[in-house]
Structures are given as structure tokens and as C-alpha cells.
Coordinates of N, CA and C in Angstrom, one line a residue:
M1 N 2.4 -20.8 12.8 CA 3.3 -20.3 11.8 C 2.7 -19.1 11.1
H2 N 3.5 -18.1 10.8 CA 3.1 -16.9 10.1 C 3.9 -16.7 8.9
Q3 N 3.3 -16.0 7.9 CA 3.9 -15.5 6.7 C 4.3 -14.0 7.1
S4 N 5.4 -13.6 6.6 CA 5.9 -12.2 6.9 C 6.0 -11.3 5.7
A5 N 5.7 -10.1 5.9 CA 5.9 -9.1 4.8 C 6.3 -7.7 5.4
G6 N 7.2 -7.1 4.6 CA 7.6 -5.7 4.9 C 6.8 -4.8 3.9
I7 N 6.2 -3.8 4.4 CA 5.3 -2.9 3.5 C 5.7 -1.5 3.8
N8 N 5.8 -0.7 2.7 CA 5.9 0.7 2.7 C 5.0 1.3 1.7
I9 N 4.0 2.0 2.2 CA 3.1 2.8 1.3 C 3.6 4.2 1.3
G10 N 4.5 4.5 0.4 CA 5.1 5.8 0.4 C 4.5 6.8 -0.6
Y11 N 4.8 8.0 -0.5 CA 4.3 9.0 -1.4 C 4.7 8.7 -2.8
G12 N 5.9 8.2 -3.0 CA 6.4 7.9 -4.4 C 6.1 6.5 -4.9
H13 N 6.3 5.5 -4.1 CA 6.0 4.1 -4.5 C 5.4 3.3 -3.3
T14 N 4.6 2.3 -3.6 CA 4.2 1.3 -2.7 C 5.1 0.1 -2.9
K15 N 5.6 -0.4 -1.8 CA 6.6 -1.5 -1.9 C 6.1 -2.6 -0.9
I16 N 6.2 -3.9 -1.4 CA 5.8 -5.0 -0.6 C 6.8 -6.1 -0.8
R17 N 7.4 -6.5 0.3 CA 8.5 -7.6 0.3 C 8.0 -8.7 1.1
T18 N 7.9 -9.9 0.4 CA 7.6 -11.1 1.1 C 8.8 -12.1 0.9
A19 N 8.7 -13.2 1.5 CA 9.8 -14.2 1.4 C 9.9 -14.6 -0.1
N20 N 8.8 -14.6 -0.9 CA 8.8 -15.1 -2.2 C 8.9 -14.0 -3.3
D21 N 8.7 -12.8 -3.0 CA 8.5 -11.8 -4.1 C 8.8 -10.4 -3.5
Y22 N 9.0 -9.5 -4.5 CA 9.1 -8.1 -4.2 C 8.2 -7.4 -5.3
V23 N 7.2 -6.6 -4.8 CA 6.3 -5.9 -5.7 C 6.4 -4.4 -5.4
A24 N 6.6 -3.6 -6.4 CA 6.6 -2.1 -6.2 C 5.9 -1.5 -7.4
F25 N 5.1 -0.5 -7.0 CA 4.4 0.3 -8.1 C 4.3 1.7 -7.6
P26 N 4.2 2.7 -8.6 CA 4.1 4.1 -8.2 C 2.8 4.3 -7.4
S27 N 2.9 5.1 -6.4 CA 1.7 5.4 -5.5 C 0.8 6.4 -6.2
I28 N 0.2 5.9 -7.3 CA -0.8 6.7 -8.0 C -2.1 6.0 -8.0
A29 N -3.2 6.6 -7.7 CA -4.5 6.0 -7.7 C -5.5 7.0 -8.3
H30 N -6.4 6.4 -9.1 CA -7.4 7.2 -9.7 C -8.7 6.4 -9.9
P31 N -9.9 6.9 -9.8 CA -11.0 6.0 -10.1 C -10.9 5.4 -11.5
A32 N -11.1 4.1 -11.6 CA -10.9 3.4 -12.8 C -11.8 3.9 -13.9
N33 N -11.2 3.9 -15.1 CA -11.9 4.3 -16.3 C -11.8 3.2 -17.3
R34 N -12.9 2.4 -17.4 CA -12.8 1.2 -18.3 C -13.0 1.5 -19.8
N35 N -13.1 2.8 -20.1 CA -13.2 3.2 -21.5 C -12.0 2.8 -22.3
F36 N -10.8 2.7 -21.6 CA -9.6 2.4 -22.3 C -9.4 0.9 -22.5
S37 N -10.2 0.1 -21.9 CA -10.0 -1.3 -22.1 C -10.5 -1.7 -23.5
G38 N -9.9 -2.8 -24.0 CA -10.3 -3.3 -25.3 C -9.6 -2.6 -26.5
L39 N -8.7 -1.6 -26.2 CA -8.1 -0.9 -27.3 C -6.7 -1.5 -27.6
G40 N -6.5 -2.7 -27.0 CA -5.2 -3.3 -27.3 C -4.1 -2.8 -26.4
L41 N -4.4 -2.0 -25.4 CA -3.4 -1.4 -24.6 C -3.1 -2.4 -23.4
D42 N -1.8 -2.7 -23.2 CA -1.4 -3.5 -22.1 C -1.0 -2.5 -21.0
R43 N -1.9 -2.4 -19.9 CA -1.7 -1.4 -18.9 C -0.8 -2.0 -17.8
R44 N 0.1 -1.1 -17.2 CA 0.9 -1.5 -16.1 C 0.2 -0.9 -14.8
S45 N -1.0 -1.5 -14.5 CA -1.7 -1.1 -13.4 C -2.6 -2.2 -13.0
R46 N -3.3 -2.1 -11.8 CA -4.2 -3.1 -11.4 C -5.5 -2.3 -10.9
I47 N -6.6 -3.0 -10.9 CA -7.9 -2.5 -10.4 C -8.0 -3.0 -9.0
V48 N -8.3 -2.0 -8.1 CA -8.5 -2.3 -6.7 C -9.9 -1.7 -6.3
S49 N -10.7 -2.5 -5.6 CA -12.0 -2.0 -5.2 C -11.9 -1.6 -3.7
Y50 N -12.3 -0.4 -3.4 CA -12.3 0.2 -2.1 C -13.6 0.9 -1.8
K51 N -14.3 0.5 -0.8 CA -15.6 1.0 -0.5 C -16.6 1.1 -1.7
G52 N -16.6 0.1 -2.5 CA -17.5 0.0 -3.6 C -17.1 0.7 -4.9
I53 N -15.9 1.4 -4.8 CA -15.4 2.1 -6.0 C -14.2 1.4 -6.5
D54 N -14.1 1.2 -7.8 CA -12.9 0.6 -8.4 C -11.9 1.7 -8.7
Y55 N -10.7 1.5 -8.3 CA -9.6 2.4 -8.6 C -8.5 1.7 -9.4
E56 N -7.9 2.5 -10.2 CA -6.7 2.0 -11.0 C -5.5 2.5 -10.2
V57 N -4.6 1.6 -9.9 CA -3.4 1.9 -9.2 C -2.1 1.4 -10.0
G58 N -1.1 2.2 -9.8 CA 0.2 1.8 -10.5 C 0.6 2.7 -11.6
Q59 N 1.6 2.3 -12.3 CA 2.3 3.1 -13.3 C 1.3 3.8 -14.3
D60 N 0.4 3.1 -14.8 CA -0.5 3.7 -15.9 C -1.8 4.3 -15.3
A61 N -1.9 4.4 -14.0 CA -3.1 5.0 -13.4 C -3.1 6.5 -13.8
K62 N -2.0 7.1 -14.0 CA -1.9 8.5 -14.3 C -2.5 8.8 -15.7
L63 N -2.7 7.8 -16.5 CA -3.3 8.0 -17.8 C -4.8 8.3 -17.8
V64 N -5.4 7.9 -16.7 CA -6.8 8.2 -16.5 C -7.1 9.4 -15.6
S65 N -6.0 10.0 -15.1 CA -6.2 11.1 -14.2 C -6.3 12.4 -14.9
K66 N -7.2 13.3 -14.4 CA -7.3 14.6 -15.0 C -6.5 15.6 -14.2
Q67 N -5.8 15.2 -13.2 CA -5.0 16.0 -12.3 C -3.6 16.2 -12.8
L68 N -3.1 17.3 -12.7 CA -1.7 17.6 -13.1 C -0.7 16.7 -12.4
S69 N -1.1 16.4 -11.1 CA -0.2 15.5 -10.3 C -0.3 14.1 -10.7
G70 N -1.1 13.7 -11.6 CA -1.3 12.3 -12.0 C -1.9 11.5 -10.9
G71 N -2.6 12.1 -10.0 CA -3.3 11.3 -8.9 C -2.5 11.2 -7.7
K72 N -1.3 11.8 -7.7 CA -0.5 11.7 -6.4 C -1.0 12.7 -5.4
V73 N -1.0 12.3 -4.1 CA -1.4 13.2 -3.1 C -0.3 13.3 -2.1
L74 N 0.1 14.5 -1.7 CA 1.1 14.8 -0.7 C 0.4 15.4 0.5
R75 N 0.2 14.7 1.5 CA -0.5 15.2 2.7 C 0.3 14.7 4.0
P76 N 0.4 15.6 4.9 CA 1.1 15.2 6.1 C 0.4 14.0 6.9
R77 N -0.9 13.9 6.9 CA -1.6 12.8 7.5 C -1.9 11.8 6.4
W78 N -0.9 11.2 5.8 CA -1.1 10.3 4.7 C -2.1 9.2 5.0
L79 N -2.1 8.7 6.2 CA -3.0 7.6 6.6 C -4.5 8.0 6.4
D80 N -4.7 9.3 6.5 CA -6.1 9.8 6.4 C -6.6 10.0 5.0
T81 N -5.9 9.6 4.0 CA -6.3 9.9 2.6 C -6.9 8.6 2.0
V82 N -7.8 8.8 1.1 CA -8.4 7.7 0.3 C -7.3 6.9 -0.4
Q83 N -6.3 7.6 -1.0 CA -5.3 7.0 -1.7 C -4.5 6.0 -0.8
Y84 N -4.2 6.4 0.4 CA -3.5 5.5 1.3 C -4.3 4.2 1.4
R85 N -5.6 4.3 1.7 CA -6.4 3.2 1.9 C -6.6 2.3 0.6
V86 N -6.6 2.9 -0.5 CA -6.6 2.2 -1.8 C -5.3 1.4 -1.9
F87 N -4.1 2.0 -1.6 CA -2.9 1.3 -1.7 C -2.8 0.2 -0.7
Q88 N -3.4 0.4 0.5 CA -3.5 -0.6 1.5 C -4.3 -1.8 1.0
Q89 N -5.4 -1.5 0.4 CA -6.3 -2.6 -0.2 C -5.5 -3.3 -1.3
A90 N -4.8 -2.6 -2.1 CA -4.0 -3.3 -3.1 C -2.9 -4.2 -2.5
T91 N -2.4 -3.8 -1.4 CA -1.4 -4.6 -0.6 C -2.1 -5.9 -0.1
F92 N -3.3 -5.7 0.5 CA -4.0 -6.9 1.0 C -4.3 -7.8 -0.2
D93 N -4.7 -7.3 -1.3 CA -5.0 -8.1 -2.5 C -3.7 -8.9 -2.9
I94 N -2.6 -8.2 -3.0 CA -1.3 -8.9 -3.4 C -0.9 -9.9 -2.4
L95 N -1.1 -9.6 -1.1 CA -0.7 -10.6 -0.1 C -1.6 -11.9 -0.2
H96 N -2.9 -11.6 -0.5 CA -3.9 -12.7 -0.6 C -3.5 -13.6 -1.8
E97 N -3.0 -13.0 -2.9 CA -2.6 -13.7 -4.1 C -1.4 -14.5 -3.8
Q98 N -0.5 -14.0 -3.0 CA 0.8 -14.7 -2.8 C 0.8 -15.7 -1.6
G99 N -0.1 -15.5 -0.7 CA 0.0 -16.2 0.5 C -0.8 -17.5 0.6
K100 N -0.7 -18.2 1.7 CA -1.4 -19.4 2.0 C -2.7 -18.9 2.8
A101 N -3.8 -19.3 2.3 CA -5.1 -18.9 2.9 C -5.2 -19.2 4.4
D102 N -4.7 -20.3 4.8 CA -4.9 -20.7 6.2 C -3.7 -20.2 7.2
T103 N -2.8 -19.4 6.7 CA -1.7 -19.0 7.5 C -1.7 -17.4 7.6
P104 N -1.8 -16.9 8.8 CA -1.9 -15.4 9.0 C -0.5 -14.8 8.7
W105 N -0.6 -13.5 8.4 CA 0.5 -12.7 8.1 C 1.0 -11.9 9.3
T106 N 2.3 -11.7 9.4 CA 3.0 -10.8 10.3 C 3.5 -9.7 9.4
L107 N 3.0 -8.4 9.6 CA 3.3 -7.3 8.7 C 4.2 -6.3 9.5
V108 N 5.2 -5.8 8.8 CA 6.0 -4.7 9.3 C 5.8 -3.5 8.3
T109 N 5.3 -2.4 8.8 CA 5.1 -1.2 8.0 C 5.8 0.0 8.6
G110 N 6.3 0.8 7.8 CA 7.0 2.0 8.2 C 6.1 3.2 8.5
V111 N 6.6 4.1 9.3 CA 5.9 5.3 9.5 C 6.9 6.5 9.3
A112 N 6.4 7.5 8.7 CA 7.3 8.7 8.5 C 7.9 9.2 9.8
V113 N 9.1 9.6 9.7 CA 9.8 10.1 10.9 C 9.0 11.2 11.6
E114 N 8.3 12.1 10.8 CA 7.6 13.1 11.4 C 6.4 12.7 12.3
H115 N 5.9 11.4 12.1 CA 4.9 10.9 12.9 C 5.3 9.9 14.0
S116 N 6.6 9.6 14.1 CA 7.1 8.6 14.9 C 6.9 8.9 16.4
K117 N 6.7 10.1 16.8 CA 6.5 10.5 18.2 C 5.0 10.8 18.4
D118 N 4.1 10.6 17.5 CA 2.7 10.9 17.6 C 1.9 9.6 18.0
P119 N 1.7 9.4 19.3 CA 1.0 8.1 19.7 C -0.3 7.9 19.0
D120 N -1.1 9.0 18.8 CA -2.4 8.8 18.2 C -2.3 8.3 16.8
Y121 N -1.4 8.9 16.0 CA -1.1 8.5 14.7 C -0.6 7.0 14.6
L122 N 0.4 6.7 15.5 CA 0.9 5.4 15.5 C -0.1 4.3 15.8
N123 N -1.0 4.6 16.8 CA -2.1 3.7 17.2 C -3.1 3.5 16.0
R124 N -3.4 4.6 15.3 CA -4.3 4.5 14.2 C -3.7 3.7 13.0
L125 N -2.4 3.9 12.8 CA -1.7 3.2 11.8 C -1.7 1.7 12.0
Q126 N -1.4 1.4 13.3 CA -1.3 0.0 13.6 C -2.7 -0.6 13.5
A127 N -3.7 0.1 14.0 CA -5.1 -0.4 13.9 C -5.6 -0.6 12.5
A128 N -5.1 0.2 11.6 CA -5.5 0.1 10.2 C -5.0 -1.2 9.6
W129 N -3.9 -1.8 10.1 CA -3.3 -3.0 9.5 C -3.7 -4.2 10.3
V130 N -4.3 -4.1 11.4 CA -4.7 -5.2 12.2 C -6.0 -5.8 11.7
G131 N -6.2 -7.0 11.9 CA -7.4 -7.8 11.5 C -7.0 -9.2 11.7
E132 N -6.7 -9.9 10.7 CA -6.1 -11.3 10.8 C -4.6 -11.2 11.0
H133 N -4.1 -10.0 11.0 CA -2.6 -9.8 10.9 C -2.0 -9.3 12.2
R134 N -0.8 -9.8 12.5 CA -0.1 -9.2 13.6 C 0.7 -8.1 12.9
T135 N 0.8 -6.9 13.5 CA 1.4 -5.8 12.8 C 2.4 -5.1 13.7
T136 N 3.5 -4.7 13.2 CA 4.5 -3.9 13.9 C 4.7 -2.7 13.1
V137 N 4.7 -1.5 13.8 CA 4.9 -0.2 13.1 C 6.2 0.3 13.6
I138 N 7.1 0.6 12.6 CA 8.5 1.0 12.9 C 8.8 2.3 12.1
C139 N 9.5 3.1 12.7 CA 10.0 4.3 12.0 C 10.6 3.9 10.7
Q140 N 10.4 4.7 9.6 CA 10.8 4.3 8.3 C 12.3 3.9 8.1
S141 N 13.1 4.7 8.8 CA 14.5 4.4 8.6 C 14.9 3.0 9.1
F142 N 14.1 2.4 10.0 CA 14.4 1.1 10.5 C 13.5 0.0 9.9
G143 N 12.4 0.4 9.3 CA 11.4 -0.6 8.7 C 12.0 -1.5 7.6
R144 N 12.9 -0.9 6.8 CA 13.5 -1.6 5.7 C 14.4 -2.7 6.3
T145 N 15.2 -2.3 7.2 CA 16.1 -3.3 7.9 C 15.4 -4.4 8.5
V146 N 14.3 -4.1 9.3 CA 13.6 -5.1 10.0 C 12.9 -6.1 9.0
S147 N 12.4 -5.5 7.9 CA 11.7 -6.4 6.9 C 12.7 -7.3 6.3
W148 N 14.0 -6.9 6.0 CA 15.0 -7.8 5.5 C 15.3 -8.9 6.5
V149 N 15.3 -8.6 7.8 CA 15.6 -9.6 8.8 C 14.4 -10.6 8.8
L150 N 13.2 -10.1 8.7 CA 12.0 -11.0 8.8 C 11.8 -11.9 7.6
V151 N 12.0 -11.2 6.4 CA 11.6 -12.0 5.2 C 12.8 -12.2 4.3
G152 N 14.0 -11.8 4.6 CA 15.1 -12.1 3.8 C 15.5 -11.1 2.8

């Protein structure tokens, strides 16, 4: 038996749909700044550790960013950015929190139409999500439909 999830790490928002929940947050990541903790501020973000660095992701991550973009990155090779990998790690963390430890995940993730005919990119995208997970990579316009079929 597998658990299923539809995932879209987009330029605007990261979205995760499982049978039990829907999680979405702005695709904003910035190295975490713990100086703001303890000030009574309730932050709409989460801390994600990637390659030994803590990042703040989500709505309020832009508060710690010194960039005018608020930490957003627009790159044609989105998979090649640190931000994509941070959002991927956040996704794994969320799936771990929601899932059953002894049951593997089947993941459906979208790929931008511009990369749908690039076999190297598609192979690297699928390899990035493989591990304990079965992964299907589908062109974005179809990914949402397939995730609804798989997880409801």
C-alpha cells in the first residue's frame, strides 16, 4: 500500500495535496534569522534545514529577506536552484508529519510546459524525488488533474 500526494513547487506557491490535507505556502525562502524570535510575533512560516543551513519558508520569510524580490527566484531551470531544493525539503518534512512512517509515498509532481520535452530535465526532476518514493512527473497542465484522481 502507498500513500499518495500531488505536489507543485511553483514560482508563486508550493502546493501539497494528500488524501488528508492541502498545504500551500508562498514559494519564498531565505536563510533563517532567529533574531526575530521571542518578540511575540506569530510567524506564518516554517524552518527547513537543507545542507546544514536553516531556511525560513512561507508567507513571512520575506520579512527576513534583504532582497527586493522577498526571496523569490525566477529561473528557467527552477530545479537547479537552492530555493527549489529548500521547498522540496519542506515538502518531505510535511509528508513525514502527515504520513505513516512504514508506508511509502507515491508522488505526482508537475513540470513546466517549457521543460516537458527536455528528457535530461525530466530525468533529473524525477531522480530528485526518488528515494523511498515512487514518482511520476507530468506536465503541469495535467498534474493537477492526476493528483485529484490519485488523492481525491
